[in-house]
Amino acid sequence: MHTATEERIIRPARNIIGSLRLPGDKSISHRYGLLSAFASGTSRFSNFSTGADCASTLACMEALGAQVRRLDDGRVEVRGVAGRVTPSDKPLDCGNSGSTMRMIAGLLAPQEGSFTLVGDASLSRRPMERIRKPLAEMGARITLTDGHAPLIIHGGPLKAIDCTTPVPSAQVKTCVLLAGLQTAGTTTVREAVRTRDHSELALRAFGAKLTRTVNSVSIAGPQALTGFDAAVPGDLSSAAFFLCAAALFPGSGLILDGLGLNPTRATLLDVLTSLGAHIAVLNLEDQHAELVGTVQVSAPPEGLGSTAITGALAAQLIDELPVLAAIAPYTSGGIRIRDARELRVKESDRIALVAKNLRAMGAEVEEFDDGLDVPGGQSLHGATIDSGGDHRIAMAFSVAALRAQGDTLIQGAEAAAISFPEFFDLLDQVAER
Ligand code: S3P
């Protein structure tokens, strides 16, 4: 259950200057953690995400028989179960993490035994029918309560399917692929909008074969996975808060090293560029098929312009939309967001909460079923912000607070630790006051 405990005061900043290296990407850490725990052999990951969500994935996999330990040099070492988990008579606690629940469901559906997946109050409100349906089509027996967790899986052999995801969702795609990995025949997942492809890249890094087209991925099962060692690239969705903050202050200069720049995740750089921010990408490298590089950002002297985020862009930017909406009042022409109905079923109803908190800071904003219109040219004042227990809301409004008149109080600030426990310390490091 969520209890709002920690409050943080964010003082306005004069500028954002500095150089940071961010903790490992949440999406990639989930996948490396999950797949290494399922693979044979031992894997070691440096810069593994420090967020509570990835700890939930590791804890669930430990309960299913994997061995996880933190090495003295900070790396996470995982010894896998070689394709066969040990059913646990206790419920597996996915905490606040939708990725954990949806991806583990696909991994467990073809395994022998019964499994119960539970989550906190927020996760227990999130839609699970989107994974139950394709898994049921494969022959899995899964029970939900009114479309939600707890999720009870009676595992057993499945049959391969060819399906189209009901909403653009990398979690749903991954869920079906992980079931397909263990199922005889070819399982194909098609999607209308290409979502983040970390699962495809990670499965290959663990030795699996899959084939891809622009809008589909197929896996012929059953296949075995083998552990490996890797460094997790810095998290671009965490970087988004710093990139947006730097984009607000003419004279700013921020360098982010070792950042994950997978093209299915890097749309934010294009959007910031279209708003007028100056962005340079240096030292691009390939690490297990994930692109990693250095990003330099500075704000345009004339301030940010305006942009619209609709259609496929909305799906690709889904985790960055709260912070983009939160800085939109400081642009000259505002930001229009549509086709982002999925924001309503994230860790909170992010459309409602962004609108509420922008209004608390004195901004004008119009809320739509699938987005927001935030006019530009506004000045905001400090206010009390309700994070709703949602990490991205707590961090987005900490960024908006940097340009406000007066101090801002973030209620439920501890939520940041879901993805980014270091957030407030790093913000203090680069914010000049
Ligand atoms: C994620 C996919 C996205 C994203 C989430 C992480 C992933 O969710 O919002 O933070 O790691 O696959 P959906 O798949 O529900 O769009």
Tab-separated table of C-alpha atoms and ligand atoms in Angstrom:
chain	number	residue	atom	x	y	z
A	1	MET	CA	0.000	0.000	0.000
A	2	HIS	CA	1.241	3.495	-0.815
A	3	THR	CA	1.806	5.800	2.143
A	4	ALA	CA	2.984	9.317	1.267
A	5	THR	CA	5.758	9.891	3.770
A	6	GLU	CA	8.538	12.042	2.391
A	7	GLU	CA	8.228	15.682	1.446
A	8	ARG	CA	10.905	17.563	-0.508
A	9	ILE	CA	11.261	21.275	-1.006
A	10	ILE	CA	12.533	22.279	-4.439
A	11	ARG	CA	13.970	25.777	-4.644
A	12	PRO	CA	14.103	27.637	-7.957
A	13	ALA	CA	17.399	27.381	-9.856
A	14	ARG	CA	19.385	29.986	-11.798
A	15	ASN	CA	20.925	27.489	-14.170
A	16	ILE	CA	21.683	23.811	-14.857
A	17	ILE	CA	25.367	23.054	-15.366
A	18	GLY	CA	27.440	19.925	-15.000
A	19	SER	CA	28.209	16.422	-16.087
A	20	LEU	CA	26.470	13.235	-14.917
A	21	ARG	CA	26.530	9.497	-15.507
A	22	LEU	CA	23.135	8.007	-14.789
A	23	PRO	CA	22.220	4.651	-13.235
A	24	GLY	CA	21.265	1.768	-15.501
A	25	ASP	CA	18.182	1.763	-17.678
A	26	LYS	CA	15.105	0.369	-15.941
A	27	SER	CA	13.708	-1.444	-18.988
A	28	ILE	CA	17.040	-3.091	-19.860
A	29	SER	CA	17.751	-4.008	-16.214
A	30	HIS	CA	14.349	-5.729	-15.933
A	31	ARG	CA	15.097	-7.781	-19.024
A	32	TYR	CA	18.693	-8.642	-18.114
A	33	GLY	CA	17.556	-9.559	-14.597
A	34	LEU	CA	14.638	-11.695	-15.756
A	35	LEU	CA	16.415	-13.457	-18.609
A	36	SER	CA	19.628	-14.139	-16.672
A	37	ALA	CA	17.552	-15.660	-13.870
A	38	PHE	CA	15.846	-17.927	-16.398
A	39	ALA	CA	19.001	-18.761	-18.415
A	40	SER	CA	21.633	-21.350	-17.662
A	41	GLY	CA	24.940	-20.185	-16.188
A	42	THR	CA	25.942	-17.053	-14.330
A	43	SER	CA	25.578	-13.460	-15.554
A	44	ARG	CA	27.057	-10.266	-14.129
A	45	PHE	CA	25.734	-6.782	-14.786
A	46	SER	CA	27.387	-3.488	-13.969
A	47	ASN	CA	25.346	-0.280	-13.634
A	48	PHE	CA	22.190	-2.331	-12.976
A	49	SER	CA	19.184	-0.113	-12.184
A	50	THR	CA	19.074	0.962	-8.547
A	51	GLY	CA	15.287	1.446	-8.682
A	52	ALA	CA	12.800	-0.473	-6.540
A	53	ASP	CA	11.044	-1.790	-9.670
A	54	CYS	CA	14.061	-3.798	-10.845
A	55	ALA	CA	14.604	-5.032	-7.285
A	56	SER	CA	11.033	-6.413	-7.488
A	57	THR	CA	11.950	-8.356	-10.638
A	58	LEU	CA	15.067	-9.801	-9.002
A	59	ALA	CA	13.178	-10.706	-5.804
A	60	CYS	CA	10.467	-12.537	-7.763
A	61	MET	CA	13.096	-14.483	-9.714
A	62	GLU	CA	14.901	-15.377	-6.473
A	63	ALA	CA	11.616	-16.719	-5.097
A	64	LEU	CA	11.457	-18.877	-8.259
A	65	GLY	CA	14.897	-20.407	-7.660
A	66	ALA	CA	17.460	-18.010	-9.163
A	67	GLN	CA	20.409	-16.861	-7.036
A	68	VAL	CA	21.127	-13.150	-6.940
A	69	ARG	CA	23.936	-11.381	-5.159
A	70	ARG	CA	25.597	-8.001	-5.206
A	71	LEU	CA	29.362	-8.202	-5.774
A	72	ASP	CA	31.863	-5.940	-3.966
A	73	ASP	CA	32.434	-3.973	-7.180
A	74	GLY	CA	28.701	-3.106	-7.300
A	75	ARG	CA	27.797	-5.564	-10.076
A	76	VAL	CA	24.707	-7.735	-9.772
A	77	GLU	CA	25.444	-11.437	-10.244
A	78	VAL	CA	22.626	-13.780	-11.221
A	79	ARG	CA	22.786	-17.571	-11.395
A	80	GLY	CA	19.874	-18.792	-13.494
A	81	VAL	CA	17.465	-21.728	-13.211
A	82	ALA	CA	18.338	-23.120	-16.674
A	83	GLY	CA	14.811	-22.882	-18.017
A	84	ARG	CA	12.872	-24.455	-15.159
A	85	VAL	CA	11.594	-22.387	-12.225
A	86	THR	CA	10.655	-23.748	-8.809
A	87	PRO	CA	7.005	-22.918	-8.079
A	88	SER	CA	6.671	-20.816	-4.964
A	89	ASP	CA	3.755	-21.366	-2.589
A	90	LYS	CA	3.923	-17.692	-1.595
A	91	PRO	CA	2.557	-14.962	-3.890
A	92	LEU	CA	5.224	-13.255	-5.992
A	93	ASP	CA	5.267	-9.561	-5.075
A	94	CYS	CA	5.730	-7.314	-8.118
A	95	GLY	CA	5.512	-4.142	-5.990
A	96	ASN	CA	4.761	-1.095	-8.138
A	97	SER	CA	6.150	-2.631	-11.321
A	98	GLY	CA	3.902	-3.299	-14.312
A	99	SER	CA	6.917	-4.538	-16.298
A	100	THR	CA	7.637	-7.179	-13.641
A	101	MET	CA	4.082	-8.481	-13.500
A	102	ARG	CA	3.409	-8.525	-17.235
A	103	MET	CA	6.766	-9.978	-18.282
A	104	ILE	CA	6.955	-12.644	-15.558
A	105	ALA	CA	3.409	-13.746	-16.446
A	106	GLY	CA	4.644	-14.668	-19.939
A	107	LEU	CA	7.674	-16.448	-18.534
A	108	LEU	CA	5.591	-18.505	-16.082
A	109	ALA	CA	2.556	-19.378	-18.225
A	110	PRO	CA	4.350	-22.317	-19.962
A	111	GLN	CA	6.015	-23.557	-16.730
A	112	GLU	CA	4.628	-26.450	-14.652
A	113	GLY	CA	2.926	-25.338	-11.432
A	114	SER	CA	0.678	-22.629	-10.045
A	115	PHE	CA	1.821	-19.070	-9.447
A	116	THR	CA	0.177	-16.000	-7.935
A	117	LEU	CA	1.392	-12.511	-8.862
A	118	VAL	CA	0.436	-9.592	-6.620
A	119	GLY	CA	1.312	-5.893	-6.548
A	120	ASP	CA	0.782	-2.711	-4.560
A	121	ALA	CA	-2.433	-0.654	-4.689
A	122	SER	CA	-1.367	1.188	-7.871
A	123	LEU	CA	-0.343	-1.976	-9.740
A	124	SER	CA	-3.562	-3.699	-8.610
A	125	ARG	CA	-5.545	-1.020	-10.473
A	126	ARG	CA	-3.671	-1.454	-13.777
A	127	PRO	CA	-5.118	-3.400	-16.737
A	128	MET	CA	-3.980	-7.035	-17.024
A	129	GLU	CA	-6.537	-8.291	-19.554
A	130	ARG	CA	-4.093	-7.155	-22.256
A	131	ILE	CA	-1.750	-10.007	-21.286
A	132	ARG	CA	-4.385	-12.525	-20.173
A	133	LYS	CA	-6.004	-12.505	-23.613
A	134	PRO	CA	-3.001	-13.471	-25.811
A	135	LEU	CA	-1.758	-15.948	-23.206
A	136	ALA	CA	-5.257	-17.523	-23.082
A	137	GLU	CA	-5.145	-17.756	-26.885
A	138	MET	CA	-1.942	-19.785	-26.430
A	139	GLY	CA	-3.935	-22.065	-24.084
A	140	ALA	CA	-2.798	-20.617	-20.735
A	141	ARG	CA	-5.126	-20.715	-17.727
A	142	ILE	CA	-4.951	-17.332	-16.007
A	143	THR	CA	-7.435	-15.823	-13.582
A	144	LEU	CA	-7.771	-12.100	-12.867
A	145	THR	CA	-10.148	-10.225	-10.607
A	146	ASP	CA	-12.180	-7.851	-12.708
A	147	GLY	CA	-9.285	-7.509	-15.189
A	148	HIS	CA	-6.705	-6.829	-12.478
A	149	ALA	CA	-4.136	-8.462	-10.210
A	150	PRO	CA	-3.885	-10.709	-8.310
A	151	LEU	CA	-3.014	-12.817	-11.305
A	152	ILE	CA	-3.246	-16.582	-10.832
A	153	ILE	CA	-1.451	-18.741	-13.388
A	154	HIS	CA	-1.974	-22.489	-13.742
A	155	GLY	CA	1.039	-23.140	-15.918
A	156	GLY	CA	1.527	-25.791	-18.577
A	157	PRO	CA	2.465	-26.364	-22.219
A	158	LEU	CA	1.111	-23.792	-24.665
A	159	LYS	CA	0.643	-23.508	-28.422
A	160	ALA	CA	2.256	-20.932	-30.679
A	161	ILE	CA	0.117	-18.014	-31.937
A	162	ASP	CA	0.222	-15.087	-34.327
A	163	CYS	CA	-1.258	-12.057	-32.579
A	164	THR	CA	-1.500	-8.283	-32.733
A	165	THR	CA	-1.119	-6.380	-29.475
A	166	PRO	CA	-4.314	-4.524	-28.456
A	167	VAL	CA	-2.348	-1.381	-27.477
A	168	PRO	CA	1.234	-0.405	-28.320
A	169	SER	CA	3.014	-2.009	-25.345
A	170	ALA	CA	6.513	-3.425	-25.050
A	171	GLN	CA	5.393	-5.200	-21.881
A	172	VAL	CA	2.630	-7.089	-23.709
A	173	LYS	CA	4.976	-7.869	-26.623
A	174	THR	CA	7.597	-9.197	-24.219
A	175	CYS	CA	5.056	-11.254	-22.279
A	176	VAL	CA	4.012	-13.124	-25.442
A	177	LEU	CA	7.619	-13.528	-26.655
A	178	LEU	CA	8.682	-15.079	-23.338
A	179	ALA	CA	5.830	-17.578	-23.582
A	180	GLY	CA	6.757	-18.198	-27.246
A	181	LEU	CA	10.393	-18.818	-26.284
A	182	GLN	CA	9.248	-21.943	-24.392
A	183	THR	CA	6.565	-23.105	-26.841
A	184	ALA	CA	6.929	-25.419	-29.857
A	185	GLY	CA	6.244	-23.645	-33.165
A	186	THR	CA	6.594	-20.023	-34.220
A	187	THR	CA	4.979	-17.298	-32.139
A	188	THR	CA	4.580	-13.924	-33.845
A	189	VAL	CA	3.695	-10.606	-32.225
A	190	ARG	CA	2.587	-7.733	-34.438
A	191	GLU	CA	2.216	-4.139	-33.288
A	192	ALA	CA	0.707	-1.050	-34.896
A	193	VAL	CA	3.423	1.195	-33.454
A	194	ARG	CA	6.927	-0.109	-32.955
A	195	THR	CA	7.578	-0.114	-29.195
A	196	ARG	CA	10.918	-0.310	-27.382
A	197	ASP	CA	12.854	-3.346	-28.594
A	198	HIS	CA	15.050	-4.139	-25.567
A	199	SER	CA	13.518	-7.611	-25.232
A	200	GLU	CA	14.387	-8.527	-28.794
A	201	LEU	CA	17.978	-7.286	-28.341
A	202	ALA	CA	18.350	-8.931	-24.926
A	203	LEU	CA	16.938	-12.276	-26.073
A	204	ARG	CA	19.547	-12.314	-28.846
A	205	ALA	CA	22.291	-11.381	-26.366
A	206	PHE	CA	21.262	-14.426	-24.288
A	207	GLY	CA	21.628	-16.569	-27.427
A	208	ALA	CA	18.041	-16.803	-28.684
A	209	LYS	CA	17.160	-16.498	-32.360
A	210	LEU	CA	14.295	-14.335	-33.495
A	211	THR	CA	13.250	-12.734	-36.740
A	212	ARG	CA	11.932	-9.210	-37.111
A	213	THR	CA	10.134	-7.044	-39.630
A	214	VAL	CA	9.267	-3.372	-39.237
A	215	ASN	CA	6.142	-4.185	-37.236
A	216	SER	CA	6.483	-7.794	-36.108
A	217	VAL	CA	8.754	-10.162	-34.243
A	218	SER	CA	8.728	-13.969	-34.420
A	219	ILE	CA	10.325	-16.527	-32.178
A	220	ALA	CA	10.520	-20.260	-32.872
A	221	GLY	CA	10.460	-22.238	-29.642
A	222	PRO	CA	11.560	-23.911	-27.608
A	223	GLN	CA	14.961	-22.257	-27.204
A	224	ALA	CA	17.431	-22.138	-24.320
A	225	LEU	CA	19.182	-19.024	-22.986
A	226	THR	CA	22.774	-18.706	-21.778
A	227	GLY	CA	23.986	-16.092	-19.295
A	228	PHE	CA	26.519	-13.377	-20.163
A	229	ASP	CA	28.183	-10.296	-18.658
A	230	ALA	CA	27.172	-6.766	-19.629
A	231	ALA	CA	27.067	-3.128	-18.584
A	232	VAL	CA	23.606	-1.568	-18.465
A	233	PRO	CA	23.429	1.757	-20.369
A	234	GLY	CA	22.301	4.876	-18.454
A	235	ASP	CA	18.540	5.391	-18.350
A	236	LEU	CA	17.293	7.853	-20.975
A	237	SER	CA	13.886	8.179	-19.282
A	238	SER	CA	15.670	9.252	-16.079
A	239	ALA	CA	17.919	11.531	-18.146
A	240	ALA	CA	14.745	13.138	-19.527
A	241	PHE	CA	14.276	15.104	-16.282
A	242	PHE	CA	17.773	16.580	-16.558
A	243	LEU	CA	17.594	17.183	-20.312
A	244	CYS	CA	14.294	19.048	-19.885
A	245	ALA	CA	15.656	21.001	-16.918
A	246	ALA	CA	18.732	22.085	-18.899
A	247	ALA	CA	16.530	23.036	-21.868
A	248	LEU	CA	14.801	25.637	-19.660
A	249	PHE	CA	17.802	27.832	-18.804
A	250	PRO	CA	19.596	29.913	-21.461
A	251	GLY	CA	23.290	29.523	-20.653
A	252	SER	CA	22.841	25.961	-19.399
A	253	GLY	CA	25.253	23.158	-20.267
A	254	LEU	CA	24.783	19.542	-19.310
A	255	ILE	CA	26.724	16.459	-20.384
A	256	LEU	CA	25.342	12.970	-19.816
A	257	ASP	CA	27.824	10.124	-20.372
A	258	GLY	CA	27.158	6.441	-21.022
A	259	LEU	CA	23.517	7.067	-21.857
A	260	GLY	CA	21.333	4.441	-23.569
A	261	LEU	CA	20.360	5.811	-26.981
A	262	ASN	CA	18.366	2.923	-28.455
A	263	PRO	CA	16.415	4.550	-31.333
A	264	THR	CA	13.116	3.175	-29.949
A	265	ARG	CA	13.761	5.245	-26.809
A	266	ALA	CA	15.523	8.354	-28.081
A	267	THR	CA	12.558	10.290	-29.529
A	268	LEU	CA	12.873	12.829	-26.700
A	269	LEU	CA	16.087	14.129	-28.280
A	270	ASP	CA	14.174	14.883	-31.504
A	271	VAL	CA	11.378	16.600	-29.599
A	272	LEU	CA	13.766	18.769	-27.595
A	273	THR	CA	15.569	19.649	-30.821
A	274	SER	CA	12.262	20.609	-32.440
A	275	LEU	CA	11.595	22.838	-29.412
A	276	GLY	CA	14.888	24.606	-30.156
A	277	ALA	CA	17.259	22.964	-27.638
A	278	HIS	CA	20.821	22.366	-28.825
A	279	ILE	CA	21.687	18.692	-28.577
A	280	ALA	CA	24.863	16.907	-29.612
A	281	VAL	CA	25.420	13.150	-29.488
A	282	LEU	CA	29.038	11.964	-29.222
A	283	ASN	CA	30.971	8.698	-28.823
A	284	LEU	CA	28.213	6.378	-30.040
A	285	GLU	CA	28.978	2.732	-29.295
A	286	ASP	CA	27.194	-0.575	-29.544
A	287	GLN	CA	26.935	-2.672	-26.357
A	288	HIS	CA	25.161	-5.988	-26.970
A	289	ALA	CA	23.201	-4.228	-29.747
A	290	GLU	CA	22.126	-1.378	-27.436
A	291	LEU	CA	23.437	2.037	-28.551
A	292	VAL	CA	25.251	4.014	-25.876
A	293	GLY	CA	26.678	7.523	-26.132
A	294	THR	CA	27.275	10.943	-24.635
A	295	VAL	CA	24.628	13.639	-24.909
A	296	GLN	CA	25.339	17.364	-24.551
A	297	VAL	CA	22.413	19.727	-24.147
A	298	SER	CA	22.070	23.483	-23.846
A	299	ALA	CA	19.087	25.791	-24.047
A	300	PRO	CA	18.488	28.208	-26.929
A	301	PRO	CA	19.027	31.874	-25.886
A	302	GLU	CA	15.574	32.780	-27.190
A	303	GLY	CA	13.839	30.042	-25.130
A	304	LEU	CA	11.918	26.955	-26.222
A	305	GLY	CA	9.339	27.124	-29.040
A	306	SER	CA	6.321	24.850	-29.374
A	307	THR	CA	5.499	21.315	-30.475
A	308	ALA	CA	2.750	18.735	-30.862
A	309	ILE	CA	3.095	15.096	-29.816
A	310	THR	CA	0.477	12.869	-31.427
A	311	GLY	CA	0.108	9.439	-33.075
A	312	ALA	CA	3.088	7.079	-32.908
A	313	LEU	CA	5.192	9.769	-31.203
A	314	ALA	CA	2.932	9.653	-28.153
A	315	ALA	CA	3.504	5.903	-27.734
A	316	GLN	CA	7.269	6.241	-28.174
A	317	LEU	CA	7.479	9.077	-25.639
A	318	ILE	CA	5.017	7.648	-23.152
A	319	ASP	CA	7.342	7.836	-20.127
A	320	GLU	CA	8.649	11.306	-21.014
A	321	LEU	CA	5.248	12.990	-21.510
A	322	PRO	CA	4.771	14.021	-17.846
A	323	VAL	CA	8.007	16.031	-17.786
A	324	LEU	CA	7.383	17.513	-21.239
A	325	ALA	CA	3.916	18.644	-20.091
A	326	ALA	CA	5.406	20.019	-16.862
A	327	ILE	CA	7.881	22.273	-18.738
A	328	ALA	CA	5.375	23.249	-21.453
A	329	PRO	CA	4.200	26.480	-19.705
A	330	TYR	CA	7.780	27.794	-20.028
A	331	THR	CA	7.843	27.351	-23.824
A	332	SER	CA	6.724	30.226	-26.022
A	333	GLY	CA	4.036	28.334	-27.958
A	334	GLY	CA	2.999	25.496	-25.657
A	335	ILE	CA	2.835	21.719	-26.122
A	336	ARG	CA	-0.129	19.751	-27.436
A	337	ILE	CA	-0.338	16.059	-26.512
A	338	ARG	CA	-2.895	13.622	-28.001
A	339	ASP	CA	-3.233	9.849	-28.600
A	340	ALA	CA	-1.744	9.270	-25.159
A	341	ARG	CA	-4.726	7.606	-23.449
A	342	GLU	CA	-2.291	5.018	-22.043
A	343	LEU	CA	-1.093	7.722	-19.637
A	344	ARG	CA	-4.326	7.195	-17.714
A	345	VAL	CA	-3.388	3.602	-16.794
A	346	LYS	CA	0.232	4.084	-15.742
A	347	GLU	CA	1.354	4.149	-12.081
A	348	SER	CA	-1.274	6.915	-11.723
A	349	ASP	CA	-3.701	8.655	-14.077
A	350	ARG	CA	-0.891	10.820	-15.372
A	351	ILE	CA	-3.139	13.083	-17.491
A	352	ALA	CA	-5.304	14.005	-14.490
A	353	LEU	CA	-2.369	14.383	-12.117
A	354	VAL	CA	-0.282	16.523	-14.490
A	355	ALA	CA	-3.282	18.824	-15.045
A	356	LYS	CA	-4.007	19.050	-11.306
A	357	ASN	CA	-0.411	19.862	-10.389
A	358	LEU	CA	0.083	22.362	-13.228
A	359	ARG	CA	-3.069	24.168	-12.020
A	360	ALA	CA	-1.729	24.132	-8.452
A	361	MET	CA	1.297	26.047	-9.797
A	362	GLY	CA	-1.002	28.598	-11.415
A	363	ALA	CA	-0.851	27.287	-14.997
A	364	GLU	CA	-3.640	27.171	-17.484
A	365	VAL	CA	-4.086	23.683	-18.964
A	366	GLU	CA	-6.819	21.854	-20.865
A	367	GLU	CA	-7.343	18.159	-20.223
A	368	PHE	CA	-8.558	15.733	-22.917
A	369	ASP	CA	-9.442	12.083	-22.705
A	370	ASP	CA	-6.192	11.223	-24.522
A	371	GLY	CA	-3.923	14.175	-23.766
A	372	LEU	CA	-3.390	17.756	-22.711
A	373	ASP	CA	-3.048	21.227	-24.188
A	374	VAL	CA	-0.568	23.283	-22.197
A	375	PRO	CA	-0.287	26.854	-23.508
A	376	GLY	CA	3.132	28.505	-23.494
A	377	GLY	CA	4.249	31.890	-22.208
A	378	GLN	CA	3.086	31.233	-18.646
A	379	SER	CA	4.887	31.864	-15.388
A	380	LEU	CA	4.298	29.450	-12.527
A	381	HIS	CA	4.501	29.852	-8.781
A	382	GLY	CA	5.702	27.369	-6.190
A	383	ALA	CA	2.957	25.122	-4.821
A	384	THR	CA	2.267	21.867	-2.993
A	385	ILE	CA	2.515	19.003	-5.484
A	386	ASP	CA	0.721	15.678	-5.101
A	387	SER	CA	2.920	12.929	-6.584
A	388	GLY	CA	0.078	10.414	-6.234
A	389	GLY	CA	2.812	7.937	-5.315
A	390	ASP	CA	3.976	8.105	-8.957
A	391	HIS	CA	7.740	8.424	-9.491
A	392	ARG	CA	7.536	10.269	-12.791
A	393	ILE	CA	5.059	12.843	-11.423
A	394	ALA	CA	7.320	13.561	-8.410
A	395	MET	CA	10.333	14.116	-10.698
A	396	ALA	CA	8.475	16.001	-13.476
A	397	PHE	CA	7.220	18.632	-11.035
A	398	SER	CA	10.614	18.931	-9.371
A	399	VAL	CA	11.797	20.088	-12.812
A	400	ALA	CA	8.859	22.500	-13.255
A	401	ALA	CA	9.691	23.878	-9.785
A	402	LEU	CA	13.181	24.959	-10.922
A	403	ARG	CA	11.729	27.836	-12.992
A	404	ALA	CA	8.820	28.736	-10.663
A	405	GLN	CA	8.551	31.812	-8.436
A	406	GLY	CA	9.089	30.572	-4.872
A	407	ASP	CA	9.581	27.136	-3.373
A	408	THR	CA	7.643	23.998	-4.286
A	409	LEU	CA	6.794	21.178	-1.895
A	410	ILE	CA	6.714	17.704	-3.452
A	411	GLN	CA	4.508	15.388	-1.398
A	412	GLY	CA	5.221	11.679	-1.776
A	413	ALA	CA	8.735	12.437	-3.055
A	414	GLU	CA	9.936	8.966	-1.993
A	415	ALA	CA	8.166	7.619	-5.098
A	416	ALA	CA	11.197	8.731	-7.164
A	417	ALA	CA	13.031	5.675	-5.792
A	418	ILE	CA	10.787	3.409	-7.872
A	419	SER	CA	12.997	4.157	-10.866
A	420	PHE	CA	15.633	6.677	-9.730
A	421	PRO	CA	16.657	6.830	-6.029
A	422	GLU	CA	19.542	9.213	-6.804
A	423	PHE	CA	17.308	11.802	-8.502
A	424	PHE	CA	17.190	14.545	-5.829
A	425	ASP	CA	20.923	14.331	-5.036
A	426	LEU	CA	21.875	14.563	-8.708
A	427	LEU	CA	19.468	17.463	-9.222
A	428	ASP	CA	21.178	19.340	-6.373
A	429	GLN	CA	24.530	18.627	-8.047
A	430	VAL	CA	23.661	20.331	-11.334
A	431	ALA	CA	21.156	23.004	-10.240
A	432	GLU	CA	22.877	26.385	-9.614
A	433	ARG	CA	21.011	28.397	-7.057
B	1	S3P	C1	8.161	-0.493	-20.406
B	1	S3P	C2	7.178	-0.245	-21.336
B	1	S3P	C3	6.229	0.872	-21.205
B	1	S3P	C4	6.733	1.917	-20.236
B	1	S3P	C5	7.260	1.335	-18.968
B	1	S3P	C6	8.383	0.367	-19.234
B	1	S3P	C7	9.039	-1.658	-20.625
B	1	S3P	O1	4.990	0.372	-20.749
B	1	S3P	O2	5.713	2.852	-19.946
B	1	S3P	O3	7.737	2.357	-18.102
B	1	S3P	O4	10.091	-1.742	-19.958
B	1	S3P	O5	8.700	-2.502	-21.449
B	1	S3P	P1	3.932	-0.310	-21.764
B	1	S3P	O6	4.545	-1.506	-22.340
B	1	S3P	O7	2.731	-0.627	-20.923
B	1	S3P	O8	3.642	0.762	-22.772
